[in-house]
mmCIF file of C-alpha atoms in Angstrom:
data_model
loop_
_atom_site.group_PDB
_atom_site.id
_atom_site.type_symbol
_atom_site.label_atom_id
_atom_site.label_comp_id
_atom_site.label_asym_id
_atom_site.label_seq_id
_atom_site.Cartn_x
_atom_site.Cartn_y
_atom_site.Cartn_z
ATOM 1 C CA MET A 25 -2.169 -13.978 -26.120
ATOM 2 C CA ASN A 26 -5.364 -14.864 -27.922
ATOM 3 C CA SER A 27 -8.749 -13.082 -27.293
ATOM 4 C CA ASN A 28 -9.940 -15.862 -24.873
ATOM 5 C CA GLU A 29 -6.671 -15.546 -22.854
ATOM 6 C CA ILE A 30 -7.045 -11.750 -22.645
ATOM 7 C CA LYS A 31 -10.721 -12.127 -21.377
ATOM 8 C CA TYR A 32 -9.507 -14.712 -18.790
ATOM 9 C CA PHE A 33 -6.721 -12.536 -17.443
ATOM 10 C CA LYS A 34 -8.996 -9.424 -17.243
ATOM 11 C CA ALA A 35 -11.355 -11.523 -15.069
ATOM 12 C CA GLN A 36 -8.669 -12.582 -12.661
ATOM 13 C CA ASP A 37 -6.735 -11.043 -9.854
ATOM 14 C CA PHE A 38 -3.280 -12.810 -9.847
ATOM 15 C CA THR A 39 -1.663 -10.374 -7.551
ATOM 16 C CA LYS A 40 -2.518 -12.517 -4.557
ATOM 17 C CA TYR A 41 -1.131 -15.683 -6.089
ATOM 18 C CA ASP A 42 2.397 -17.049 -6.563
ATOM 19 C CA ALA A 43 3.558 -18.441 -9.898
ATOM 20 C CA THR A 44 2.513 -21.975 -9.004
ATOM 21 C CA GLU A 45 -1.078 -21.000 -8.812
ATOM 22 C CA PHE A 46 -1.350 -19.866 -12.337
ATOM 23 C CA PRO A 47 -3.599 -21.950 -14.584
ATOM 24 C CA PHE A 48 -1.638 -25.138 -15.646
ATOM 25 C CA TRP A 49 -2.402 -24.456 -19.354
ATOM 26 C CA TYR A 50 -0.698 -21.123 -19.074
ATOM 27 C CA LEU A 51 2.334 -22.402 -17.236
ATOM 28 C CA VAL A 52 2.730 -25.090 -20.039
ATOM 29 C CA LYS A 53 2.527 -22.467 -22.685
ATOM 30 C CA VAL A 54 5.052 -20.299 -20.975
ATOM 31 C CA LEU A 55 7.444 -23.199 -20.853
ATOM 32 C CA LEU A 56 6.981 -24.120 -24.396
ATOM 33 C CA VAL A 57 7.634 -20.559 -25.403
ATOM 34 C CA LYS A 58 10.778 -20.525 -23.449
ATOM 35 C CA ILE A 59 12.073 -23.533 -24.876
ATOM 36 C CA ARG A 60 11.288 -22.540 -28.406
ATOM 37 C CA ARG A 61 12.984 -19.160 -27.783
ATOM 38 C CA ARG A 62 16.158 -20.742 -26.380
ATOM 39 C CA LEU A 63 16.558 -23.444 -28.991
ATOM 40 C CA LEU A 64 15.085 -21.679 -32.187
ATOM 41 C CA GLY A 65 14.897 -17.949 -31.228
ATOM 42 C CA LYS A 66 18.071 -16.998 -33.172
ATOM 43 C CA ILE A 67 16.537 -18.272 -36.373
ATOM 44 C CA LEU A 68 12.863 -17.933 -35.975
ATOM 45 C CA ASP A 69 12.659 -14.606 -34.269
ATOM 46 C CA ARG A 70 15.396 -12.970 -36.448
ATOM 47 C CA ASN A 71 12.762 -10.469 -37.783
ATOM 48 C CA ALA A 72 10.713 -10.365 -34.595
ATOM 49 C CA ARG A 73 9.689 -7.045 -32.994
ATOM 50 C CA ILE A 74 9.287 -5.926 -29.393
ATOM 51 C CA VAL A 75 5.831 -6.261 -28.208
ATOM 52 C CA TRP A 76 4.941 -3.589 -25.740
ATOM 53 C CA THR A 77 2.849 -4.660 -22.775
ATOM 54 C CA PRO A 78 0.943 -2.752 -20.077
ATOM 55 C CA THR A 79 3.781 -2.970 -17.591
ATOM 56 C CA ALA A 80 6.311 -1.720 -20.332
ATOM 57 C CA VAL A 81 4.270 1.499 -20.984
ATOM 58 C CA THR A 82 5.597 3.204 -17.921
ATOM 59 C CA ASP A 83 8.452 2.486 -15.382
ATOM 60 C CA ALA A 84 6.399 3.995 -12.556
ATOM 61 C CA PHE A 85 4.266 2.067 -10.200
ATOM 62 C CA GLY A 86 1.935 2.478 -7.189
ATOM 63 C CA ALA A 87 2.018 5.964 -5.734
ATOM 64 C CA GLU A 88 4.701 7.154 -8.086
ATOM 65 C CA ASP A 89 2.602 6.089 -11.010
ATOM 66 C CA ASN A 90 -0.243 8.089 -9.752
ATOM 67 C CA VAL A 91 1.983 11.282 -9.152
ATOM 68 C CA ARG A 92 3.274 10.847 -12.682
ATOM 69 C CA ASN A 93 -0.069 10.552 -14.285
ATOM 70 C CA TYR A 94 -1.218 13.722 -12.407
ATOM 71 C CA VAL A 95 1.898 15.699 -13.236
ATOM 72 C CA GLU A 96 2.026 14.815 -16.895
ATOM 73 C CA ARG A 97 -1.534 15.631 -17.531
ATOM 74 C CA LYS A 98 -1.312 18.995 -15.621
ATOM 75 C CA HIS A 99 1.505 19.969 -17.700
ATOM 76 C CA LEU A 100 0.030 18.633 -20.850
ATOM 77 C CA ARG A 101 -3.123 20.871 -20.313
ATOM 78 C CA LYS A 102 -0.902 23.829 -20.038
ATOM 79 C CA LEU A 103 0.792 23.023 -23.424
ATOM 80 C CA ILE A 104 -2.421 22.265 -25.345
ATOM 81 C CA GLY A 105 -3.981 25.455 -23.872
ATOM 82 C CA PHE A 106 -1.036 27.482 -25.050
ATOM 83 C CA VAL A 107 -2.082 26.499 -28.614
ATOM 84 C CA LYS A 108 -5.856 26.630 -28.124
ATOM 85 C CA GLU A 109 -5.525 30.162 -26.973
ATOM 86 C CA ARG A 110 -4.159 31.020 -30.500
ATOM 87 C CA TYR A 111 -5.687 28.443 -32.814
ATOM 88 C CA PRO A 112 -8.802 26.116 -32.757
ATOM 89 C CA ILE A 113 -8.312 22.577 -31.892
ATOM 90 C CA ARG A 114 -11.317 20.621 -33.228
ATOM 91 C CA THR A 115 -9.442 17.258 -33.751
ATOM 92 C CA ALA A 116 -6.555 15.845 -31.807
ATOM 93 C CA CYS A 117 -4.636 12.513 -31.629
ATOM 94 C CA GLU A 118 -1.860 10.835 -29.941
ATOM 95 C CA VAL A 119 0.333 8.514 -32.061
ATOM 96 C CA GLY A 120 1.667 5.602 -29.975
ATOM 97 C CA CYS A 121 -0.866 6.055 -27.100
ATOM 98 C CA GLY A 122 -0.385 2.770 -25.473
ATOM 99 C CA TYR A 123 -3.378 2.069 -23.245
ATOM 100 C CA GLY A 124 -4.319 5.694 -23.138
ATOM 101 C CA ARG A 125 -2.451 6.918 -20.103
ATOM 102 C CA VAL A 126 -2.334 10.561 -21.268
ATOM 103 C CA VAL A 127 -4.509 10.772 -24.432
ATOM 104 C CA MET A 128 -7.633 11.520 -22.298
ATOM 105 C CA ALA A 129 -6.346 15.088 -21.614
ATOM 106 C CA LEU A 130 -6.725 15.801 -25.396
ATOM 107 C CA SER A 131 -10.411 15.224 -25.195
ATOM 108 C CA GLU A 132 -10.653 18.216 -22.761
ATOM 109 C CA PHE A 133 -9.817 20.544 -25.729
ATOM 110 C CA ALA A 134 -10.813 18.822 -28.841
ATOM 111 C CA ASP A 135 -14.218 17.625 -30.133
ATOM 112 C CA GLU A 136 -12.849 14.531 -31.678
ATOM 113 C CA VAL A 137 -9.830 12.604 -30.259
ATOM 114 C CA THR A 138 -8.051 9.389 -31.538
ATOM 115 C CA GLY A 139 -5.400 7.412 -30.174
ATOM 116 C CA PHE A 140 -3.335 5.382 -32.618
ATOM 117 C CA GLU A 141 -1.393 2.178 -31.197
ATOM 118 C CA ARG A 142 0.306 -0.803 -32.766
ATOM 119 C CA GLU A 143 -0.396 -3.278 -29.928
ATOM 120 C CA LYS A 144 -3.731 -4.889 -30.079
ATOM 121 C CA LEU A 145 -3.912 -5.715 -26.452
ATOM 122 C CA LEU A 146 -3.381 -2.165 -25.309
ATOM 123 C CA VAL A 147 -5.928 -0.870 -27.900
ATOM 124 C CA ASP A 148 -8.444 -3.107 -26.396
ATOM 125 C CA MET A 149 -7.722 -1.978 -22.921
ATOM 126 C CA ALA A 150 -7.990 1.578 -23.835
ATOM 127 C CA SER A 151 -11.263 1.126 -25.744
ATOM 128 C CA HIS A 152 -12.834 -0.568 -22.863
ATOM 129 C CA ALA A 153 -11.776 2.078 -20.310
ATOM 130 C CA MET A 154 -12.299 5.232 -22.507
ATOM 131 C CA PRO A 155 -15.204 4.724 -24.968
ATOM 132 C CA TRP A 156 -15.485 8.478 -25.740
ATOM 133 C CA ILE A 157 -12.216 8.224 -27.412
ATOM 134 C CA GLU A 158 -11.538 6.348 -30.824
ATOM 135 C CA PHE A 159 -8.690 3.891 -30.546
ATOM 136 C CA VAL A 160 -7.203 2.773 -33.862
ATOM 137 C CA ASN A 161 -4.992 -0.452 -34.079
ATOM 138 C CA VAL A 162 -2.371 0.257 -36.742
ATOM 139 C CA PRO A 163 0.121 -2.368 -38.165
ATOM 140 C CA SER A 164 2.947 0.059 -37.708
ATOM 141 C CA LEU A 165 3.156 3.654 -36.608
ATOM 142 C CA ASP A 166 4.888 4.509 -39.800
ATOM 143 C CA GLN A 167 1.418 3.772 -41.547
ATOM 144 C CA VAL A 168 -0.765 6.086 -39.612
ATOM 145 C CA GLY A 169 -1.359 8.317 -42.559
ATOM 146 C CA LEU A 170 -2.830 5.195 -44.372
ATOM 147 C CA VAL A 171 -5.513 4.576 -41.738
ATOM 148 C CA ALA A 172 -6.279 8.085 -40.519
ATOM 149 C CA LYS A 173 -9.765 9.038 -41.512
ATOM 150 C CA LYS A 174 -9.210 12.741 -40.959
ATOM 151 C CA LYS A 175 -6.695 15.536 -40.593
ATOM 152 C CA TYR A 176 -5.701 16.699 -37.101
ATOM 153 C CA ASP A 177 -5.289 20.113 -35.577
ATOM 154 C CA PHE A 178 -3.066 18.830 -32.745
ATOM 155 C CA VAL A 179 -0.795 15.672 -32.654
ATOM 156 C CA LEU A 180 1.076 14.294 -29.643
ATOM 157 C CA THR A 181 3.754 11.745 -29.156
ATOM 158 C CA ASN A 182 4.981 11.104 -25.816
ATOM 159 C CA ALA A 183 8.201 9.023 -25.286
ATOM 160 C CA ILE A 184 7.774 6.545 -28.314
ATOM 161 C CA LEU A 185 10.246 8.193 -30.887
ATOM 162 C CA GLN A 186 13.193 7.545 -28.519
ATOM 163 C CA HIS A 187 12.612 3.911 -28.824
ATOM 164 C CA MET A 188 13.064 3.884 -32.686
ATOM 165 C CA ASN A 189 16.104 4.177 -34.896
ATOM 166 C CA ASP A 190 16.624 7.276 -36.934
ATOM 167 C CA GLU A 191 15.301 5.920 -40.239
ATOM 168 C CA PHE A 192 12.057 4.617 -38.705
ATOM 169 C CA CYS A 193 11.790 7.673 -36.511
ATOM 170 C CA GLN A 194 11.761 9.878 -39.631
ATOM 171 C CA LYS A 195 9.106 7.681 -41.436
ATOM 172 C CA VAL A 196 6.854 8.298 -38.276
ATOM 173 C CA LEU A 197 7.301 11.807 -38.255
ATOM 174 C CA ASP A 198 6.631 12.131 -42.116
ATOM 175 C CA GLN A 199 3.333 10.471 -41.371
ATOM 176 C CA ILE A 200 2.559 12.854 -38.541
ATOM 177 C CA ARG A 201 3.123 15.830 -40.802
ATOM 178 C CA LEU A 202 0.800 14.083 -43.244
ATOM 179 C CA ILE A 203 -2.125 13.825 -40.939
ATOM 180 C CA ALA A 204 -1.525 17.440 -39.398
ATOM 181 C CA PRO A 205 -0.913 19.568 -42.677
ATOM 182 C CA GLU A 206 -2.214 22.652 -40.967
ATOM 183 C CA GLY A 207 -1.829 21.835 -37.252
ATOM 184 C CA HIS A 208 0.586 21.620 -34.363
ATOM 185 C CA VAL A 209 2.625 18.670 -33.344
ATOM 186 C CA LEU A 210 3.772 18.364 -29.691
ATOM 187 C CA ILE A 211 6.897 15.947 -29.315
ATOM 188 C CA ILE A 212 7.797 14.862 -25.908
ATOM 189 C CA GLU A 213 11.042 12.821 -26.093
ATOM 190 C CA LYS A 214 14.429 12.198 -24.368
ATOM 191 C CA THR A 215 16.861 14.745 -25.550
ATOM 192 C CA GLU A 216 19.808 14.127 -22.864
ATOM 193 C CA SER A 217 21.911 11.012 -22.952
ATOM 194 C CA ILE A 218 20.847 9.678 -19.777
ATOM 195 C CA SER A 219 19.799 6.014 -19.300
ATOM 196 C CA VAL A 220 20.230 5.252 -22.929
ATOM 197 C CA THR A 221 21.043 1.836 -24.531
ATOM 198 C CA GLU A 222 24.145 1.136 -26.693
ATOM 199 C CA ASN A 223 21.835 -0.183 -29.378
ATOM 200 C CA THR A 224 20.707 2.876 -31.514
ATOM 201 C CA SER A 225 19.715 1.061 -34.733
ATOM 202 C CA ASN A 226 18.174 -2.384 -34.192
ATOM 203 C CA ASN A 227 14.424 -1.790 -33.720
ATOM 204 C CA ALA A 228 14.054 -5.728 -33.096
ATOM 205 C CA ARG A 229 15.792 -5.159 -29.914
ATOM 206 C CA PHE A 230 15.006 -2.864 -26.990
ATOM 207 C CA LEU A 231 16.345 0.633 -27.924
ATOM 208 C CA SER A 232 16.342 3.801 -25.808
ATOM 209 C CA ARG A 233 18.197 6.836 -27.275
ATOM 210 C CA ALA A 234 18.254 10.593 -26.959
ATOM 211 C CA ARG A 235 18.209 13.034 -29.784
ATOM 212 C CA PRO A 236 18.989 16.758 -29.379
ATOM 213 C CA VAL A 237 16.258 19.246 -29.878
ATOM 214 C CA GLU A 238 18.112 20.468 -33.027
ATOM 215 C CA MET A 239 17.892 16.984 -34.576
ATOM 216 C CA TYR A 240 14.186 16.857 -33.981
ATOM 217 C CA GLN A 241 13.890 20.320 -35.412
ATOM 218 C CA LYS A 242 15.766 19.206 -38.780
ATOM 219 C CA MET A 243 13.476 16.072 -38.964
ATOM 220 C CA MET A 244 10.283 18.061 -38.641
ATOM 221 C CA GLU A 245 11.238 20.612 -41.466
ATOM 222 C CA PRO A 246 9.479 22.533 -42.799
ATOM 223 C CA TYR A 247 7.470 22.913 -39.688
ATOM 224 C CA SER A 248 8.724 25.647 -37.204
ATOM 225 C CA LEU A 249 9.783 24.919 -33.645
ATOM 226 C CA VAL A 250 7.425 27.225 -31.650
ATOM 227 C CA LYS A 251 8.457 26.402 -28.126
ATOM 228 C CA THR A 252 10.348 24.025 -25.892
ATOM 229 C CA TRP A 253 10.191 23.410 -22.228
ATOM 230 C CA PRO A 254 11.345 20.579 -19.935
ATOM 231 C CA ARG A 255 9.390 17.392 -19.572
ATOM 232 C CA VAL A 256 8.311 17.104 -15.833
ATOM 233 C CA LEU A 257 7.748 13.752 -14.179
ATOM 234 C CA GLU A 258 7.279 12.733 -10.355
ATOM 235 C CA PRO A 259 10.084 14.520 -8.279
ATOM 236 C CA THR A 260 11.287 11.036 -7.070
ATOM 237 C CA TYR A 261 12.313 10.024 -10.664
ATOM 238 C CA PHE A 262 16.014 9.167 -10.947
ATOM 239 C CA ASN A 263 16.494 11.054 -14.074
ATOM 240 C CA LYS A 264 16.114 14.712 -13.559
ATOM 241 C CA ASN A 265 16.275 15.455 -17.113
ATOM 242 C CA PRO A 266 13.874 13.040 -18.706
ATOM 243 C CA GLY A 267 13.029 14.848 -21.848
ATOM 244 C CA THR A 268 11.975 17.845 -23.592
ATOM 245 C CA CYS A 269 8.536 19.074 -24.851
ATOM 246 C CA MET A 270 8.914 20.503 -28.342
ATOM 247 C CA LEU A 271 5.960 22.229 -30.011
ATOM 248 C CA PHE A 272 5.940 22.386 -33.888
ATOM 249 C CA ARG A 273 3.629 24.430 -36.085
ATOM 250 C CA SER A 274 2.828 23.758 -39.632
ATOM 251 C CA ASP A 275 4.403 26.058 -42.175
ATOM 252 C CA LYS A 276 0.792 26.557 -43.663
ATOM 253 C CA LEU A 277 -0.551 28.009 -40.581
ATOM 254 C CA LYS A 278 -0.405 31.909 -40.274
#
């Protein structure tokens, strides 16, 4: 979508319409895109990447989404509080923040909060809704260190590394350590092989994989794994082991 299309859809409520009542120009565009992908997709989209949309950020909707947001922020506050009782948190950020679903919890503990996100549409949505937080559009999450204007006392990732192959994941973690040289890093990711994809290497296709805690521990060296505890979601979620919260501390912190 271009900027004009984004503005148009923000101003509309299509939940009460069926597909035939969408604007004609939009239906034509969708049809042309489908034809292009069917006929030329294998050639033109060979190096394409997945575009994350608002509905792809979370797989919970309605009342369950409301419960998930409450539960995740409640537990996130406990985890950040555990750190703040021992170390000051002046600056904090989330790498891969989407439209800012949980990043706002960081602003309760840090004076300056930043959300780094690859998708421009999600950055625009988050910036509009949360003007007290700085949202930065990055070309790729493995380039966060190149655009970050400061170092951070606390860095969060929440269910994004599980959608990357090992090589790219390591590059992102290297950047995270770069922007938190004397801080803490909270990694919340899938660690049990439940609802994973066969694809574990191609980032251009949807990828969902689990890495054991020991693997993240190795990838985060020389940072120390301080504490682990289960990720908690809404009680109706099908996966009762959706992930692990892993708190790492810089080797430069005493």
